[in-house]
XYZ file of C-alpha atoms in Angstrom:
492
model
C 4.768 -30.853 -24.649
C 2.225 -28.186 -25.344
C 3.054 -24.985 -23.311
C 0.600 -24.186 -20.671
C -1.559 -21.072 -20.908
C -0.578 -18.161 -18.758
C -1.761 -18.166 -15.178
C -4.012 -15.298 -14.386
C -5.756 -14.374 -11.159
C -9.240 -15.725 -10.441
C -10.080 -12.530 -8.665
C -11.147 -10.082 -11.571
C -12.102 -7.458 -8.944
C -8.668 -7.157 -7.435
C -6.626 -7.133 -10.646
C -7.641 -3.482 -11.390
C -6.886 -2.013 -7.958
C -4.099 0.188 -6.806
C -1.661 -2.275 -5.262
C -0.949 -2.075 -1.588
C 2.616 -0.847 -0.882
C 4.264 -3.092 1.821
C 3.802 -3.932 5.384
C 6.422 -3.847 8.174
C 6.431 -5.280 11.721
C 9.140 -5.210 14.469
C 9.511 -6.740 17.951
C 12.144 -5.710 20.555
C 12.749 -7.751 23.662
C 10.459 -10.724 23.391
C 11.353 -14.383 24.018
C 9.868 -15.552 20.885
C 10.300 -12.468 18.712
C 10.306 -14.047 15.288
C 7.190 -16.059 15.977
C 5.365 -12.838 17.066
C 6.621 -11.109 13.886
C 5.193 -13.948 11.781
C 1.936 -13.533 13.383
C 1.994 -9.842 12.757
C 2.864 -10.251 9.151
C -0.108 -12.562 8.715
C -2.205 -9.507 9.731
C -0.473 -7.299 7.206
C -0.668 -9.654 4.449
C -3.164 -7.456 2.483
C -0.314 -4.926 2.147
C 1.875 -7.202 -0.033
C 1.318 -10.768 -1.285
C 4.401 -11.203 -3.459
C 7.078 -12.073 -0.744
C 7.774 -12.065 2.888
C 10.991 -11.930 5.099
C 12.014 -11.996 8.700
C 15.447 -11.048 10.293
C 16.252 -11.691 14.019
C 19.073 -10.787 16.333
C 20.190 -13.173 19.057
C 22.590 -10.832 20.916
C 25.576 -12.285 18.760
C 24.393 -12.897 15.232
C 21.738 -11.830 12.779
C 19.530 -14.544 11.133
C 17.331 -14.071 8.016
C 14.768 -16.112 6.185
C 13.135 -14.552 3.026
C 10.768 -16.312 0.599
C 8.556 -15.628 -2.366
C 4.848 -15.929 -1.595
C 2.639 -15.476 1.236
C 3.473 -15.727 5.032
C 1.494 -18.912 5.411
C 3.467 -21.785 3.910
C 6.833 -19.961 4.471
C 6.881 -18.904 8.134
C 4.230 -21.333 9.797
C 6.804 -24.075 10.133
C 8.673 -24.702 13.411
C 11.980 -25.228 11.715
C 11.842 -21.806 10.080
C 11.088 -20.033 13.415
C 13.704 -22.059 15.246
C 16.185 -20.828 12.637
C 15.263 -17.177 13.571
C 16.387 -17.145 17.358
C 16.643 -13.994 19.379
C 14.527 -11.512 21.369
C 14.526 -8.929 18.575
C 13.086 -9.376 14.958
C 11.600 -7.392 12.169
C 9.663 -8.561 9.066
C 8.336 -7.357 5.713
C 5.612 -8.295 3.266
C 6.217 -6.998 -0.154
C 4.455 -5.933 -3.175
C 7.116 -4.519 -5.587
C 6.796 -0.861 -6.577
C 10.489 -0.499 -7.338
C 12.838 -3.187 -8.282
C 12.318 -6.518 -10.043
C 10.388 -9.442 -8.491
C 13.208 -11.715 -7.194
C 14.468 -13.046 -3.883
C 17.389 -10.489 -3.822
C 14.834 -7.776 -3.429
C 12.758 -9.413 -0.632
C 13.180 -7.673 2.674
C 14.472 -7.151 5.341
C 17.675 -6.270 3.558
C 20.802 -6.882 5.508
C 24.363 -5.759 5.477
C 27.506 -5.816 7.512
C 28.648 -2.228 8.153
C 31.675 -0.896 9.996
C 29.407 -0.602 13.081
C 28.105 -4.176 12.763
C 24.994 -5.743 11.348
C 22.312 -3.477 9.772
C 18.838 -4.875 8.802
C 16.066 -2.771 7.351
C 12.444 -3.148 6.381
C 10.829 -0.359 4.281
C 7.348 0.749 3.428
C 7.196 3.493 0.864
C 9.194 4.621 -2.057
C 12.228 6.808 -2.478
C 11.642 9.218 -5.357
C 15.333 10.066 -5.724
C 16.731 6.605 -5.485
C 17.943 6.405 -9.107
C 19.919 9.538 -8.782
C 21.381 8.594 -5.423
C 22.228 5.126 -6.682
C 24.138 6.474 -9.680
C 26.102 8.813 -7.412
C 26.936 5.964 -4.945
C 28.152 3.595 -7.728
C 30.412 6.347 -8.995
C 31.910 6.520 -5.504
C 32.456 2.818 -5.425
C 29.288 1.292 -3.865
C 28.466 -2.221 -5.104
C 24.652 -2.883 -5.017
C 23.263 -6.404 -4.521
C 19.610 -5.546 -5.330
C 17.476 -3.367 -7.568
C 15.475 -2.129 -4.518
C 15.376 1.571 -3.709
C 15.680 0.583 0.051
C 19.343 -0.477 -0.536
C 20.209 3.108 -1.248
C 19.658 3.964 2.476
C 22.119 1.175 3.550
C 24.912 2.549 1.145
C 24.131 6.157 2.423
C 24.608 4.950 6.051
C 27.693 3.083 5.205
C 29.378 5.930 3.457
C 28.254 8.729 5.791
C 31.174 10.701 7.389
C 29.357 11.081 10.793
C 30.606 9.200 13.665
C 27.722 7.547 15.531
C 25.432 5.098 13.691
C 22.347 7.198 14.652
C 23.960 10.431 13.118
C 24.874 8.282 10.106
C 21.311 7.093 9.694
C 19.867 10.519 10.063
C 22.339 11.881 7.568
C 21.121 9.248 5.165
C 17.567 10.051 5.602
C 18.156 13.766 5.149
C 19.415 12.949 1.585
C 16.370 10.907 0.400
C 13.051 12.169 -0.909
C 9.722 10.576 -0.960
C 7.964 8.343 1.438
C 9.117 5.812 4.032
C 8.212 4.022 7.231
C 11.287 2.119 8.305
C 12.215 -0.504 10.925
C 16.036 -0.889 11.428
C 17.838 -3.541 13.560
C 21.412 -2.963 14.708
C 23.397 -4.713 17.492
C 22.425 -1.743 19.776
C 18.769 -2.081 19.282
C 15.801 -1.207 17.048
C 14.905 2.083 15.257
C 11.511 2.915 13.855
C 10.946 5.952 11.846
C 8.539 7.819 9.512
C 9.259 10.205 6.829
C 8.830 13.945 7.646
C 5.473 14.149 5.815
C 4.190 11.001 7.454
C 3.018 9.631 4.024
C 3.306 6.038 5.089
C 1.813 4.854 8.380
C 3.518 3.462 11.423
C 2.297 2.713 14.981
C 3.796 1.576 18.212
C 2.441 -0.897 20.762
C 3.393 -2.947 23.861
C 3.022 -6.482 24.965
C 4.230 -6.506 28.452
C 7.829 -5.437 28.382
C 7.938 -5.917 24.692
C 7.883 -2.986 22.294
C 6.212 -3.512 18.927
C 6.074 -1.395 15.687
C 3.703 -2.076 12.791
C 2.301 -0.573 9.719
C -1.224 -0.951 11.167
C -2.936 -1.376 14.501
C -4.616 -4.582 13.395
C -1.232 -6.326 13.527
C -1.016 -5.193 17.210
C -4.525 -6.665 17.843
C -3.608 -9.956 16.237
C -0.639 -10.599 18.681
C -2.493 -9.251 21.700
C -0.447 -6.018 22.057
C -1.795 -2.739 23.300
C -1.787 0.208 20.907
C 0.261 3.064 22.410
C 0.458 5.702 19.766
C 1.135 6.684 16.117
C 4.811 7.406 15.327
C 4.710 11.071 14.396
C 5.760 12.200 11.029
C 9.558 12.898 10.943
C 9.971 10.964 14.339
C 12.708 8.347 15.039
C 12.069 6.147 17.957
C 14.956 4.088 19.430
C 14.542 0.951 21.562
C 17.768 -0.101 23.175
C 18.559 -3.792 24.030
C 17.890 -2.819 27.600
C 14.468 -1.501 26.850
C 15.100 2.254 26.975
C 12.999 4.192 24.525
C 14.174 7.501 23.082
C 12.448 9.772 20.533
C 14.402 11.926 18.011
C 12.942 14.597 15.747
C 15.759 15.601 13.445
C 13.768 17.173 10.541
C 12.244 20.242 12.245
C 8.619 21.266 11.744
C 6.992 19.994 8.495
C 3.326 20.168 7.650
C 2.248 16.357 7.660
C 0.430 15.036 4.612
C -0.324 11.200 5.356
C -1.671 9.156 2.364
C -5.437 9.625 2.101
C -5.816 6.307 0.332
C -4.952 4.557 3.499
C -8.497 5.527 4.603
C -10.030 4.803 1.262
C -8.632 1.320 0.456
C -5.210 0.238 1.534
C -5.624 -0.265 5.434
C -7.705 -2.945 6.820
C -11.274 -1.617 7.992
C -10.411 -2.821 11.648
C -7.251 -0.665 11.722
C -6.906 2.730 13.430
C -4.936 5.175 11.027
C -3.647 8.453 12.396
C -6.315 8.243 15.183
C -9.259 7.421 13.079
C -11.131 4.259 12.592
C -10.776 3.162 9.050
C -14.315 1.376 9.195
C -15.974 4.487 10.540
C -14.295 6.751 7.911
C -15.255 4.522 5.156
C -18.865 4.596 6.401
C -18.816 8.346 6.530
C -17.407 8.350 2.918
C -20.337 6.288 1.864
C -22.749 8.592 3.556
C -21.160 11.656 2.013
C -21.212 9.960 -1.368
C -25.049 9.377 -0.949
C -25.619 13.073 -0.083
C -23.611 14.273 -3.111
C -24.797 11.788 -5.628
C -28.269 10.293 -4.816
C -29.906 7.696 -7.189
C -33.254 6.030 -7.311
C -32.494 2.395 -6.689
C -33.921 -0.751 -5.092
C -30.744 -1.915 -3.513
C -27.250 -0.794 -2.462
C -24.710 -3.496 -3.462
C -21.037 -3.398 -2.388
C -18.167 -4.597 -4.681
C -16.623 -7.172 -2.308
C -14.810 -6.757 -0.216
C -13.415 -3.240 0.006
C -16.624 -1.470 -1.045
C -18.665 -2.971 1.954
C -18.204 -0.296 4.577
C -18.805 2.667 2.123
C -21.938 0.773 0.916
C -23.248 0.467 4.334
C -22.766 4.198 4.949
C -24.476 4.919 1.497
C -27.554 2.773 2.364
C -27.803 4.130 5.848
C -27.783 7.778 4.473
C -29.993 7.102 1.470
C -32.447 4.772 3.145
C -32.048 2.193 0.249
C -31.643 -1.338 1.556
C -28.196 -2.747 1.674
C -27.931 -6.139 0.176
C -25.233 -8.580 -1.011
C -25.663 -8.762 -4.742
C -22.181 -10.192 -5.445
C -21.276 -13.332 -3.543
C -17.653 -14.052 -2.946
C -16.158 -17.580 -2.628
C -13.465 -17.796 0.059
C -12.340 -21.174 -1.038
C -10.707 -20.481 -4.409
C -6.922 -20.261 -4.904
C -5.369 -17.226 -6.194
C -4.609 -18.456 -9.722
C -5.299 -21.341 -12.030
C -4.492 -22.381 -15.471
C -6.778 -20.893 -18.159
C -6.637 -22.831 -21.424
C -8.872 -20.582 -23.517
C -11.016 -17.496 -23.740
C -14.219 -19.371 -22.896
C -12.750 -20.893 -19.699
C -11.135 -17.580 -18.831
C -14.542 -15.984 -19.009
C -15.974 -18.577 -16.837
C -13.064 -18.385 -14.357
C -14.363 -14.871 -13.449
C -17.291 -16.488 -11.637
C -15.275 -18.846 -9.571
C -14.568 -16.292 -7.000
C -17.414 -13.674 -7.366
C -20.876 -14.438 -8.708
C -23.970 -12.405 -9.057
C -26.867 -13.114 -6.804
C -29.306 -13.421 -9.612
C -32.390 -14.104 -7.502
C -31.922 -10.795 -5.716
C -30.839 -8.666 -8.643
C -33.126 -9.787 -11.379
C -35.439 -6.952 -12.518
C -34.087 -4.493 -9.931
C -32.502 -1.162 -9.988
C -29.148 -1.403 -8.244
C -26.452 1.039 -7.171
C -22.907 -0.494 -7.024
C -20.432 1.001 -4.519
C -16.687 0.559 -5.059
C -13.578 2.227 -3.732
C -12.038 3.359 -6.941
C -11.749 3.050 -10.720
C -8.263 2.537 -12.091
C -8.110 1.202 -15.585
C -11.852 0.657 -15.702
C -11.574 -2.924 -16.774
C -12.959 -4.394 -13.445
C -15.960 -1.955 -13.391
C -16.865 -2.913 -16.863
C -16.869 -6.639 -15.772
C -18.972 -5.857 -12.760
C -21.570 -3.879 -14.649
C -21.622 -6.677 -17.341
C -22.235 -9.299 -14.663
C -25.071 -7.381 -13.174
C -26.744 -7.003 -16.531
C -26.384 -10.725 -17.259
C -28.018 -11.369 -13.952
C -31.004 -9.372 -15.082
C -30.568 -6.031 -13.372
C -32.957 -3.389 -14.687
C -30.660 -0.473 -14.109
C -26.971 -0.555 -12.979
C -25.643 2.624 -11.360
C -22.130 2.988 -9.992
C -20.912 5.262 -7.181
C -17.219 5.456 -6.313
C -16.046 6.274 -2.792
C -13.045 8.402 -3.964
C -12.430 11.061 -6.552
C -11.461 10.012 -10.091
C -7.773 8.615 -9.955
C -6.031 10.799 -12.575
C -2.420 10.726 -11.595
C 0.244 8.167 -10.743
C 1.622 7.708 -7.193
C 5.451 7.758 -6.725
C 5.317 7.085 -2.861
C 5.175 3.262 -2.630
C 1.823 2.410 -4.599
C 2.072 0.472 -7.712
C -0.145 2.630 -10.009
C -0.318 2.200 -13.710
C 1.300 4.718 -15.957
C -0.881 7.843 -16.019
C -1.879 7.254 -19.660
C -3.481 3.942 -18.524
C -5.711 5.561 -15.939
C -9.270 5.709 -17.238
C -9.808 9.056 -15.438
C -6.895 10.575 -17.165
C -8.125 9.622 -20.637
C -11.778 10.279 -20.113
C -14.137 12.594 -18.222
C -16.802 10.990 -16.014
C -19.394 10.867 -18.963
C -16.843 9.092 -21.002
C -16.041 6.724 -18.167
C -19.676 5.964 -17.705
C -20.025 4.977 -21.419
C -16.871 2.897 -21.142
C -18.143 0.666 -18.298
C -21.759 0.704 -19.719
C -23.258 1.963 -16.531
C -26.699 3.792 -16.459
C -25.007 6.494 -14.418
C -21.518 7.008 -12.748
C -20.482 9.333 -9.905
C -17.529 9.948 -7.702
C -17.325 11.632 -4.199
C -15.810 15.131 -4.446
C -12.375 15.813 -3.127
C -13.862 18.189 -0.487
C -16.480 15.608 0.392
C -13.695 13.087 0.897
C -12.037 15.564 3.313
C -15.331 16.212 4.983
C -15.742 12.428 5.663
C -12.241 12.504 7.286
C -13.295 15.280 9.666
C -12.064 18.249 7.716
C -14.257 21.038 6.414
C -12.825 20.725 2.980
C -9.451 20.355 1.216
C -7.191 23.346 2.018
C -6.009 24.916 -1.188
C -2.601 26.112 0.263
C -1.738 23.395 2.869
C -3.694 20.142 2.066
C -3.969 17.963 5.203
C -3.259 14.682 3.273
C -1.344 13.512 0.295
C -4.057 13.238 -2.417
C -1.736 13.463 -5.420
C -3.421 10.511 -7.094
C -6.559 12.640 -7.365
C -5.140 16.164 -7.630
C -1.679 15.867 -9.036
C -0.423 18.000 -6.095
C 2.628 15.934 -5.029
C 4.030 17.025 -1.658
C 7.751 16.194 -2.410
C 10.222 16.585 -5.187
C 10.075 13.838 -7.769
C 13.702 13.805 -8.856
C 13.864 10.543 -10.624
C 10.548 11.145 -12.352
C 11.692 14.581 -13.495
C 14.924 13.103 -14.733
C 12.982 10.640 -16.911
C 10.834 13.457 -18.282
C 13.991 15.498 -19.162
C 15.550 12.593 -20.732
C 12.524 11.801 -22.866
C 12.451 15.390 -24.002
C 16.159 15.351 -24.870
C 15.690 12.179 -26.953
C 12.595 13.557 -28.726
C 14.663 16.824 -29.517
C 17.545 14.743 -30.870
C 15.165 12.746 -33.084
C 13.787 15.989 -34.507
C 17.321 17.378 -35.156
C 18.238 14.107 -37.086
């Protein structure tokens, strides 16, 4: 039999995006906890489409179901939910940023510790996980996954502290990087956020039920009321009896939440750190229009993430907003592409130019970012083939010049277009008539700050500035190893 051609995505505009990290959702004290978690994970599906999992606690035993693929199809069957009994449950949707793509890395991860069962769901990335893993293996730990999250389990298991809470805090004080965590134990549920608050986490209530989620939209979907954001460095404990306690073991640290949550990752209908994502993105678009005006007939968003910024750009500039790229919502994620010609045609299955609108017009395209540049090249080409007289591009974030090590799957730095080329070179690469980005100060202004503080930035913006807020132990180790290997080659 002839081998099939590789499966590739039919969504060319999403292939060149920074991949969402993961999404977590936890429910304490609900009669149908796992069913509520499944609904919450549906709302967080945009944060990870690779795999999903749910773990429940029925007062005696833990139950887990994990699967590759989307929440729908895996957790919308009655027999699956019936197999996850109990009034406490947590879940996870995954896009891998560390560890291979396999079922053993799908979360929540579960282990039997001396204190009992321990389930953990993690959004983020531990930037010293490799170093900690090596040390733990030398001490006798046996790892069952390649996920950085499992390091936390082993640190808890081997801690010399007496209580589980103290063991957990001891473990967290040894890790670097970004994390929002939901942990289930026989005593109750723990939700916590890293000291810098890089990854988001919120708390809500549904009657007597306490809920934790990566985004407020997941609370909306299950009918819960938003209570507050979990503060950076805060641990919130919900006991089986419903008592809620807050601990702050890390002292005062200047928070630096991820700025890209506002630009792209979070759903527009979410509230992140007290701000409406939709309103912020419109404000970014308006600031982009102030900084980078253009003479055009229409403002056209790159669907779907560019829509709010395009609305803001249109309102500020007075240029009409139009849908010049039409998206089909009825095409599957992938299909077999038997040749280059069909592969090229497949681009139009999910997105197609609105030719009657575009032909002969000067247009300004609004997108949230440029990563490798291959997507922008396709979009500009599509607009020119549809007869656009001029194609200008405006980007609602500064140039992405640096990799992220905090739970976002970014290409290697050498593959980032903005690392290789200046703006003029990027414009030539995508064949646009003009290309401009919002400034870093303009992005901060849209978020309600006067400008970026040079000494103490208000957000983690390392992907734009290279200013990483934590140590990058594993990354530094790789750099040192590469340098030693190069030195050895020269000696030889």
